[in-house]
Amino acid sequence: MTRRYLALAAEYEQFRFHMPDALLEMELPSMRVTYLNAIARALLGYTVEDMLGGIYGWQLLEQESLQRAIALSEESLARQVRKGLPYERRPGQYVSRYTVIRKDGIRVPVEAQGAFIVDERGVPTGARFIFRDITERVVREREHARLAAIVESAEDAIISRDLEGRILSWNRGAERLYGWTAAEMVGRTADMVAAPGAESEVAELLERVKRGEHLHLTTRRRRRDGTVFDIELSLFPVRDEHGEVTAVGGIARDISEPLRVAQELERTNRLLAALTRAQSDFIREGEPSGVFQALLDLLLELTESEYGFIGEVLRKRDGSPYLRLQALVFPGTDQAQAIMADSMPAGFAFDNLATLFGHTLRTGEPVISNEPAGDPRAGGTPPGHPELRSYLGVPIASRGELVGMVGLANRPGGYSETAVEFLRPLVTTCATLIEALRSERQREEERCRLEMALERSEISLWEWDVAADTITAFAGDREGLQPSNPTTVGWLERVHPEDRAAVERAFRAHATGETDHIEVEHRYLMPGGTWAWTLSRGRIVDRGPRGEPLRAVGTFLNISSRKEAELERARLELQMRQAQKLESLGVLAGGIAHDFNNLLTAVLGNLFLLRQALPDDPALRELVDDASHAAERGAELVRRLLAFGRPDIDQPDIVDLDALIADAAALARPMVEPTVRLVIRRSREAGRVKGSASALSQVLVNLFVNARDAMPGGGVITVTRAATDLGSRRRWAPPELPRGRYHVIAVRDTGTGIPPELLEKIFDPFFTTKPIGKGSGLGLPTALAIARAHGGWLSAESSPGRGSTFRLLLPALEGPAAG
């Protein structure tokens, strides 16, 4: 019996020592550890020698875990032992989590079960604990909780479904996107969010993912309130450890706004392209009707309007306005087409001011009416007029004067202020075209007057005595064109030096028979000391017996106004192209810059974290530093793009121009001196404008630095300020700049100058003549954008070898603050 007991005891001891869980026994109340099996020793790091030397339970548990263990023990003792009864273990398993402290100080999470060791009287004399390391489980649980938190806090809708299509999970992003709560949707199918008529799509997509496909698509879905919207949807299979598809995951994102922005940008680009073509066609052909009609056709398409018109505002003798149509589209009814066919050839005109369009003619204000029938501004429509369900009228103004208007009708859903903003580039172009049309009319009137003048012999007629080599002007402006010395040589003295060779060559070529007539344009010095462009035409009318020329007659025609008009037209065309490029590129740059900035933020943040985690390897750190430097340069470019697209003058102040120039000069002097001298000439007249001092200072400093770069060998930068009244004849400003009083800050340099072929490109974004890395090509475009944002302009004049002059025009501040 004793041997059997000893054998069983040995067998139990072996089982206890080698059992797969850690086993610890300790005596009470000292809590001295009396036994550790092999797993416990390995887990806790203690040896038998350590245990013989004395290990106590309170050494093995973290403080919070120790307090919980003591509390549980006290609770068990209080039920029986504290009442003088034998200890009885409660039925069932009670597992607790604790944090044990290894000998080396490392803390390990464990799962433990404990029981008291009692003597023959049932009194607890010790405690026994079985526990196991649950570190991997805790890590998995924390990772699962982290992933669950990420899913729950994600902005996108993240949804999972079983293979029958029932929803298993529905995060807060899905609640925000669709409007249903998780409690409402879990257990239901996704058919509820399908767009009306597209329920079958949900089932088709589910079947494809069940077959293992990963899908990424754009589609439409329905919210709880019934609205349908566009989403970007990713669907993927969820597989188990055996690779079997057990569920379907999905991520959805609302892309309604990006799509709307993209569509709006596409509409705007189409409109801007059409405006550019219209201006080119008008300049090339000079025929307004086709240009306006093409613009109106595109505008009706882009705004989804049924019909509309573009008209020019004219005045009756009593000063009251009326509208002469330049383009008209009526709906396709026979009656409406008959009205248009009868009226347009005669010049369709609107003169009833008691109407919606008449309100714009009287007030110069836009009109939005989505219920014309009840609008008090509407005066009804004439018989046969097509139905009017909604109406938009937008004025066309030039230099503060109402010169035309655009009218649109019957857009589904009506019109809003957004439509008015969309039409702004069109309105600007129409204003330019109407101004050009009026200028063309004015030139035509001048031509008629010139013909009348010719009939009255008010031009100069000349006679050339070839044998005597004398030219005599005998009709018209004798004083202006009659030379003091009537010889050809004397007459040539008053021809501009740059044109003399061409004039002499034209006369001699005809005299020798190389050309059948004389025709040459040149500049001629008038008595007042001014140069006038003259067209000289003539023909030999008398020859000798051997065919030699004896006498020629012709005319001197002053063509200065035509030359100026051609130059003005070229300048206006250039300025219009610049303005349109700046407008469209500003919108594009802002959108790209914001998105690119978000990307750079992620790049820079991750590079910083990567640098912190790198080992102490100079080569790797140099690579990370180079990447960070490149990303920071990209961020600087983004800031410059944003400044170009949207100059920051949201809170304008009263700016003293003398102080502004002085501050900008102080900032620029270290950059331009000592090789370049900066001279400031103050004006006696006080100068104040409304705007942003920092933005305007940026413009001036940019001009100073550009002037310095134009003088590599040194020179002088001269800054002057003056005030001027901008009228109809303007040299430094585009036609859309309102008339009025402006302050002009001129920055002149004595540098190399700019060739004509480059001068017209200097305001193009990203154009630069500086070496790579020395200039971004955004300085002057940004400066022009800042000037335009202040209601002004930035012009440039230059010629090779004579330096350059940049003029910053800013509207003068009116009222007491101006002084």
CSV table of C-alpha atoms in Angstrom, one decimal, residues 377-735:
chain,number,residue,atom,x,y,z
A,377,ARG,CA,-41.3,93.2,-62.1
A,378,ALA,CA,-42.8,91.3,-65.0
A,379,GLY,CA,-45.1,93.1,-67.4
A,380,GLY,CA,-46.3,90.0,-69.3
A,381,THR,CA,-45.3,88.8,-72.7
A,382,PRO,CA,-46.6,89.7,-76.2
A,383,PRO,CA,-48.9,87.5,-78.2
A,384,GLY,CA,-47.1,84.5,-79.6
A,385,HIS,CA,-44.3,84.7,-77.2
A,386,PRO,CA,-43.1,81.3,-75.9
A,387,GLU,CA,-44.0,80.2,-72.4
A,388,LEU,CA,-41.8,81.8,-69.7
A,389,ARG,CA,-41.3,79.5,-66.7
A,390,SER,CA,-38.0,80.9,-65.3
A,391,TYR,CA,-35.8,83.8,-66.3
A,392,LEU,CA,-32.3,85.1,-65.8
A,393,GLY,CA,-31.1,88.6,-67.0
A,394,VAL,CA,-27.5,89.6,-66.5
A,395,PRO,CA,-26.2,93.1,-67.3
A,396,ILE,CA,-23.1,93.7,-69.5
A,397,ALA,CA,-21.2,96.7,-68.3
A,398,SER,CA,-18.0,98.4,-69.6
A,399,ARG,CA,-16.2,101.2,-67.7
A,400,GLY,CA,-19.2,101.5,-65.4
A,401,GLU,CA,-21.7,101.9,-68.3
A,402,LEU,CA,-24.5,99.4,-69.2
A,403,VAL,CA,-23.7,98.4,-72.8
A,404,GLY,CA,-25.7,95.2,-73.1
A,405,MET,CA,-27.3,92.2,-71.4
A,406,VAL,CA,-27.8,88.5,-71.6
A,407,GLY,CA,-31.2,86.9,-71.1
A,408,LEU,CA,-31.9,83.1,-70.5
A,409,ALA,CA,-35.2,81.3,-70.0
A,410,ASN,CA,-36.7,78.1,-68.8
A,411,ARG,CA,-33.8,76.2,-67.1
A,412,PRO,CA,-35.1,73.1,-65.3
A,413,GLY,CA,-35.0,74.0,-61.6
A,414,GLY,CA,-34.7,77.7,-62.3
A,415,TYR,CA,-31.7,80.0,-61.9
A,416,SER,CA,-29.6,81.2,-58.9
A,417,GLU,CA,-26.7,83.5,-58.1
A,418,THR,CA,-24.3,80.6,-59.1
A,419,ALA,CA,-25.5,81.1,-62.7
A,420,VAL,CA,-24.7,84.8,-62.5
A,421,GLU,CA,-21.2,84.0,-61.4
A,422,PHE,CA,-20.8,81.4,-64.1
A,423,LEU,CA,-21.7,84.0,-66.7
A,424,ARG,CA,-19.1,86.5,-65.5
A,425,PRO,CA,-16.4,85.6,-68.0
A,426,LEU,CA,-19.0,85.7,-70.8
A,427,VAL,CA,-20.2,89.1,-69.7
A,428,THR,CA,-16.6,90.4,-69.7
A,429,THR,CA,-16.0,89.1,-73.2
A,430,CYS,CA,-19.4,90.4,-74.5
A,431,ALA,CA,-18.5,93.8,-73.0
A,432,THR,CA,-15.2,93.7,-74.9
A,433,LEU,CA,-16.9,92.6,-78.1
A,434,ILE,CA,-19.6,95.3,-77.8
A,435,GLU,CA,-16.9,97.9,-77.2
A,436,ALA,CA,-15.0,96.6,-80.2
A,437,LEU,CA,-18.2,96.7,-82.2
A,438,ARG,CA,-18.8,100.3,-81.2
A,439,SER,CA,-15.2,101.1,-82.1
A,440,GLU,CA,-15.7,99.5,-85.4
A,441,ARG,CA,-18.9,101.6,-86.0
A,442,GLN,CA,-16.9,104.6,-84.9
A,443,ARG,CA,-14.2,103.8,-87.4
A,444,GLU,CA,-16.8,103.3,-90.1
A,445,GLU,CA,-18.2,106.7,-89.3
A,446,GLU,CA,-14.7,108.1,-89.5
A,447,ARG,CA,-14.2,106.4,-92.8
A,448,CYS,CA,-17.5,108.0,-94.1
A,449,ARG,CA,-16.3,111.4,-92.9
A,450,LEU,CA,-13.0,110.8,-94.5
A,451,GLU,CA,-14.7,110.0,-97.8
A,452,MET,CA,-16.6,113.3,-97.4
A,453,ALA,CA,-13.3,115.0,-96.7
A,454,LEU,CA,-11.9,113.5,-99.8
A,455,GLU,CA,-14.8,114.8,-101.8
A,456,ARG,CA,-14.0,118.2,-100.4
A,457,SER,CA,-10.3,117.7,-101.2
A,458,GLU,CA,-9.3,117.8,-97.6
A,459,ILE,CA,-6.4,115.4,-98.0
A,460,SER,CA,-3.1,116.4,-99.4
A,461,LEU,CA,-2.5,115.8,-103.1
A,462,TRP,CA,1.0,115.9,-104.3
A,463,GLU,CA,2.9,116.2,-107.6
A,464,TRP,CA,6.4,114.9,-108.2
A,465,ASP,CA,8.4,116.5,-111.0
A,466,VAL,CA,10.8,113.7,-111.6
A,467,ALA,CA,13.1,115.7,-113.8
A,468,ALA,CA,13.5,118.5,-111.3
A,469,ASP,CA,13.2,116.1,-108.4
A,470,THR,CA,10.7,118.3,-106.6
A,471,ILE,CA,7.5,117.4,-104.7
A,472,THR,CA,4.7,119.9,-104.3
A,473,ALA,CA,1.6,119.4,-102.1
A,474,PHE,CA,-1.2,121.5,-103.7
A,475,ALA,CA,-4.5,120.4,-102.0
A,476,GLY,CA,-5.6,119.6,-98.5
A,477,ASP,CA,-3.3,119.9,-95.5
A,478,ARG,CA,-0.6,122.0,-97.3
A,479,GLU,CA,0.7,123.3,-94.1
A,480,GLY,CA,1.2,119.9,-92.6
A,481,LEU,CA,2.7,118.1,-95.6
A,482,GLN,CA,4.3,120.9,-97.7
A,483,PRO,CA,8.0,120.8,-97.0
A,484,SER,CA,9.9,124.1,-96.6
A,485,ASN,CA,12.3,122.7,-99.2
A,486,PRO,CA,10.2,121.3,-102.1
A,487,THR,CA,12.9,118.9,-103.3
A,488,THR,CA,12.6,115.2,-102.7
A,489,VAL,CA,15.6,115.4,-100.4
A,490,GLY,CA,13.9,118.2,-98.4
A,491,TRP,CA,10.7,116.3,-98.1
A,492,LEU,CA,12.5,113.2,-96.9
A,493,GLU,CA,14.1,115.2,-94.1
A,494,ARG,CA,10.6,115.3,-92.4
A,495,VAL,CA,10.1,111.5,-92.9
A,496,HIS,CA,11.1,109.5,-89.8
A,497,PRO,CA,14.7,108.4,-90.1
A,498,GLU,CA,13.7,104.7,-89.7
A,499,ASP,CA,11.3,105.0,-92.7
A,500,ARG,CA,13.3,107.1,-95.1
A,501,ALA,CA,15.0,104.1,-96.9
A,502,ALA,CA,11.6,102.4,-97.4
A,503,VAL,CA,10.0,105.7,-98.8
A,504,GLU,CA,12.9,106.4,-101.1
A,505,ARG,CA,13.0,102.8,-102.3
A,506,ALA,CA,9.2,102.9,-103.1
A,507,PHE,CA,9.5,106.0,-105.1
A,508,ARG,CA,12.6,104.8,-107.0
A,509,ALA,CA,11.1,101.4,-107.6
A,510,HIS,CA,8.1,102.8,-109.4
A,511,ALA,CA,10.2,105.3,-111.3
A,512,THR,CA,12.4,102.5,-112.7
A,513,GLY,CA,9.3,100.3,-113.5
A,514,GLU,CA,9.8,97.7,-110.8
A,515,THR,CA,6.3,98.5,-109.4
A,516,ASP,CA,3.1,99.7,-111.1
A,517,HIS,CA,2.4,102.3,-108.4
A,518,ILE,CA,3.8,104.0,-105.3
A,519,GLU,CA,2.4,102.8,-102.0
A,520,VAL,CA,4.3,103.1,-98.7
A,521,GLU,CA,3.4,103.8,-95.1
A,522,HIS,CA,5.8,106.0,-93.1
A,523,ARG,CA,5.9,108.5,-90.2
A,524,TYR,CA,6.0,112.2,-91.1
A,525,LEU,CA,7.0,115.1,-88.8
A,526,MET,CA,4.0,117.5,-88.4
A,527,PRO,CA,4.5,121.3,-87.8
A,528,GLY,CA,3.6,120.8,-84.1
A,529,GLY,CA,6.6,118.5,-83.7
A,530,THR,CA,4.5,115.2,-83.5
A,531,TRP,CA,5.0,112.2,-85.8
A,532,ALA,CA,1.9,111.2,-87.9
A,533,TRP,CA,1.6,108.0,-89.8
A,534,THR,CA,1.1,108.7,-93.5
A,535,LEU,CA,0.1,106.5,-96.4
A,536,SER,CA,1.7,107.8,-99.5
A,537,ARG,CA,0.2,106.6,-102.8
A,538,GLY,CA,0.8,107.7,-106.4
A,539,ARG,CA,1.5,106.8,-110.0
A,540,ILE,CA,3.5,108.2,-112.9
A,541,VAL,CA,1.2,110.0,-115.2
A,542,ASP,CA,3.7,111.4,-117.7
A,543,ARG,CA,6.6,109.8,-119.4
A,544,GLY,CA,9.1,111.0,-122.0
A,545,PRO,CA,9.6,109.7,-125.6
A,546,ARG,CA,12.0,107.0,-124.3
A,547,GLY,CA,9.6,106.0,-121.5
A,548,GLU,CA,11.5,107.9,-118.8
A,549,PRO,CA,9.2,109.2,-116.0
A,550,LEU,CA,8.5,112.9,-116.1
A,551,ARG,CA,5.7,113.5,-113.6
A,552,ALA,CA,3.8,111.5,-110.9
A,553,VAL,CA,0.8,112.5,-108.8
A,554,GLY,CA,-0.6,111.0,-105.7
A,555,THR,CA,-2.0,111.5,-102.2
A,556,PHE,CA,-0.7,111.8,-98.7
A,557,LEU,CA,-3.2,110.3,-96.3
A,558,ASN,CA,-2.9,110.6,-92.5
A,559,ILE,CA,-3.4,107.0,-91.2
A,560,SER,CA,-2.4,107.7,-87.6
A,561,SER,CA,-5.8,106.7,-86.1
A,562,ARG,CA,-5.8,103.4,-88.0
A,563,LYS,CA,-2.3,102.6,-86.9
A,564,GLU,CA,-3.2,103.4,-83.3
A,565,ALA,CA,-6.3,101.3,-83.6
A,566,GLU,CA,-4.3,98.3,-84.9
A,567,LEU,CA,-1.8,98.7,-82.1
A,568,GLU,CA,-4.7,99.1,-79.6
A,569,ARG,CA,-6.4,96.0,-81.0
A,570,ALA,CA,-3.3,94.0,-80.7
A,571,ARG,CA,-2.7,95.3,-77.2
A,572,LEU,CA,-6.3,94.5,-76.2
A,573,GLU,CA,-6.1,91.1,-77.6
A,574,LEU,CA,-2.9,90.4,-75.6
A,575,GLN,CA,-4.5,91.7,-72.4
A,576,MET,CA,-7.6,89.7,-72.9
A,577,ARG,CA,-5.6,86.5,-73.4
A,578,GLN,CA,-3.6,87.3,-70.3
A,579,ALA,CA,-6.6,88.0,-68.2
A,580,GLN,CA,-8.4,84.8,-69.3
A,581,LYS,CA,-5.3,82.7,-68.8
A,582,LEU,CA,-4.9,84.1,-65.3
A,583,GLU,CA,-8.6,83.6,-64.5
A,584,SER,CA,-8.7,79.9,-65.6
A,585,LEU,CA,-5.3,79.0,-64.3
A,586,GLY,CA,-6.1,80.6,-60.9
A,587,VAL,CA,-9.1,78.3,-60.4
A,588,LEU,CA,-7.1,75.2,-61.6
A,589,ALA,CA,-4.1,76.1,-59.4
A,590,GLY,CA,-6.2,76.6,-56.3
A,591,GLY,CA,-7.8,73.2,-56.7
A,592,ILE,CA,-4.6,71.4,-57.5
A,593,ALA,CA,-2.6,73.2,-54.8
A,594,HIS,CA,-5.0,72.2,-52.1
A,595,ASP,CA,-5.0,68.6,-53.1
A,596,PHE,CA,-1.2,68.6,-53.6
A,597,ASN,CA,-0.7,70.3,-50.2
A,598,ASN,CA,-2.6,67.5,-48.6
A,599,LEU,CA,-0.3,65.0,-50.3
A,600,LEU,CA,2.8,66.9,-49.2
A,601,THR,CA,1.6,67.0,-45.6
A,602,ALA,CA,1.4,63.2,-45.6
A,603,VAL,CA,4.8,62.9,-47.3
A,604,LEU,CA,6.5,65.3,-44.8
A,605,GLY,CA,4.9,63.8,-41.8
A,606,ASN,CA,5.9,60.3,-42.8
A,607,LEU,CA,9.5,61.4,-43.6
A,608,PHE,CA,9.7,62.9,-40.1
A,609,LEU,CA,8.5,59.6,-38.5
A,610,LEU,CA,10.8,57.6,-40.8
A,611,ARG,CA,13.8,59.7,-39.7
A,612,GLN,CA,13.0,59.1,-36.0
A,613,ALA,CA,12.8,55.4,-36.6
A,614,LEU,CA,16.0,55.1,-38.8
A,615,PRO,CA,19.2,53.6,-37.3
A,616,ASP,CA,22.1,55.9,-36.9
A,617,ASP,CA,23.1,55.5,-40.6
A,618,PRO,CA,24.3,58.8,-42.2
A,619,ALA,CA,23.7,57.6,-45.7
A,620,LEU,CA,20.0,56.7,-44.9
A,621,ARG,CA,19.5,59.9,-43.0
A,622,GLU,CA,20.9,61.9,-45.9
A,623,LEU,CA,18.4,60.3,-48.3
A,624,VAL,CA,15.5,61.1,-46.0
A,625,ASP,CA,16.8,64.7,-45.6
A,626,ASP,CA,17.0,65.1,-49.4
A,627,ALA,CA,13.5,63.8,-49.8
A,628,SER,CA,12.3,66.2,-47.0
A,629,HIS,CA,14.0,69.1,-48.7
A,630,ALA,CA,12.4,68.3,-52.0
A,631,ALA,CA,8.9,68.0,-50.4
A,632,GLU,CA,9.4,71.3,-48.6
A,633,ARG,CA,10.3,73.0,-52.0
A,634,GLY,CA,7.1,71.5,-53.3
A,635,ALA,CA,5.2,73.0,-50.3
A,636,GLU,CA,6.7,76.4,-51.1
A,637,LEU,CA,5.6,76.0,-54.7
A,638,VAL,CA,2.1,75.2,-53.4
A,639,ARG,CA,2.1,78.4,-51.3
A,640,ARG,CA,3.1,80.4,-54.4
A,641,LEU,CA,0.4,78.7,-56.5
A,642,LEU,CA,-2.2,79.6,-53.8
A,643,ALA,CA,-1.0,83.2,-53.8
A,644,PHE,CA,-1.3,83.3,-57.6
A,645,GLY,CA,-4.8,81.7,-57.6
A,646,ARG,CA,-6.3,83.7,-54.7
A,647,PRO,CA,-4.3,86.7,-53.5
A,648,ASP,CA,-4.9,87.3,-49.8
A,649,ILE,CA,-6.6,90.7,-49.5
A,650,ASP,CA,-9.7,89.5,-47.6
A,651,GLN,CA,-9.4,92.3,-45.0
A,652,PRO,CA,-8.3,95.4,-46.8
A,653,ASP,CA,-6.9,98.4,-45.0
A,654,ILE,CA,-6.1,101.9,-45.9
A,655,VAL,CA,-2.6,101.8,-47.4
A,656,ASP,CA,-0.3,104.9,-47.5
A,657,LEU,CA,1.6,104.5,-50.8
A,658,ASP,CA,4.7,106.5,-49.7
A,659,ALA,CA,5.0,104.3,-46.6
A,660,LEU,CA,4.4,101.2,-48.7
A,661,ILE,CA,7.2,102.2,-51.2
A,662,ALA,CA,9.6,103.0,-48.4
A,663,ASP,CA,8.9,99.7,-46.6
A,664,ALA,CA,9.3,97.7,-49.8
A,665,ALA,CA,12.5,99.6,-50.7
A,666,ALA,CA,13.9,98.8,-47.2
A,667,LEU,CA,13.1,95.1,-47.7
A,668,ALA,CA,14.7,95.1,-51.2
A,669,ARG,CA,17.8,97.1,-50.6
A,670,PRO,CA,19.9,94.3,-49.2
A,671,MET,CA,19.0,92.3,-52.3
A,672,VAL,CA,19.8,94.9,-54.9
A,673,GLU,CA,22.6,97.0,-53.5
A,674,PRO,CA,25.5,97.8,-53.8
A,675,THR,CA,25.8,97.2,-57.6
A,676,VAL,CA,22.3,98.7,-58.2
A,677,ARG,CA,21.2,102.1,-56.9
A,678,LEU,CA,17.6,102.4,-55.7
A,679,VAL,CA,16.2,105.9,-56.2
A,680,ILE,CA,12.7,107.0,-54.8
A,681,ARG,CA,11.1,110.2,-56.0
A,682,ARG,CA,8.3,111.2,-53.8
A,683,SER,CA,5.1,112.8,-55.0
A,684,ARG,CA,3.7,116.0,-53.5
A,685,GLU,CA,0.2,114.6,-53.7
A,686,ALA,CA,-0.9,112.3,-50.9
A,687,GLY,CA,-1.6,108.8,-52.1
A,688,ARG,CA,-3.8,106.3,-50.3
A,689,VAL,CA,-5.5,103.1,-51.6
A,690,LYS,CA,-7.6,100.4,-50.1
A,691,GLY,CA,-6.0,97.0,-50.0
A,692,SER,CA,-3.4,94.7,-48.4
A,693,ALA,CA,-0.1,96.4,-47.6
A,694,SER,CA,1.7,93.0,-47.4
A,695,ALA,CA,0.4,91.9,-50.8
A,696,LEU,CA,1.3,95.2,-52.5
A,697,SER,CA,4.7,95.2,-50.9
A,698,GLN,CA,5.2,91.7,-52.4
A,699,VAL,CA,4.5,93.2,-55.8
A,700,LEU,CA,7.0,96.0,-55.4
A,701,VAL,CA,9.8,93.8,-54.0
A,702,ASN,CA,9.2,91.4,-56.9
A,703,LEU,CA,9.6,94.3,-59.4
A,704,PHE,CA,12.8,95.6,-57.6
A,705,VAL,CA,14.4,92.1,-57.7
A,706,ASN,CA,13.4,91.6,-61.4
A,707,ALA,CA,14.9,95.1,-62.2
A,708,ARG,CA,18.1,94.0,-60.4
A,709,ASP,CA,18.4,90.8,-62.4
A,710,ALA,CA,18.0,92.9,-65.6
A,711,MET,CA,21.1,94.9,-64.7
A,712,PRO,CA,23.9,92.3,-64.1
A,713,GLY,CA,26.5,95.0,-64.5
A,714,GLY,CA,24.8,97.4,-62.2
A,715,GLY,CA,22.5,100.4,-62.8
A,716,VAL,CA,19.7,102.5,-61.3
A,717,ILE,CA,16.2,101.6,-60.3
A,718,THR,CA,13.9,104.7,-60.2
A,719,VAL,CA,10.6,104.5,-58.4
A,720,THR,CA,8.1,107.3,-59.0
A,721,ARG,CA,4.4,107.8,-58.0
A,722,ALA,CA,1.8,109.9,-59.7
A,723,ALA,CA,-2.0,110.2,-60.0
A,724,THR,CA,-3.8,110.0,-63.3
A,725,ASP,CA,-7.4,110.1,-64.6
A,726,LEU,CA,-8.0,106.9,-66.7
A,727,GLY,CA,-10.3,107.7,-69.6
A,728,SER,CA,-11.3,106.1,-72.8
A,729,ARG,CA,-7.8,106.4,-74.4
A,730,ARG,CA,-5.7,104.3,-72.1
A,731,ARG,CA,-2.1,103.3,-72.6
A,732,TRP,CA,-1.4,101.2,-69.6
A,733,ALA,CA,-4.7,99.5,-68.8
A,734,PRO,CA,-7.2,97.0,-70.4
A,735,PRO,CA,-10.6,98.2,-71.5
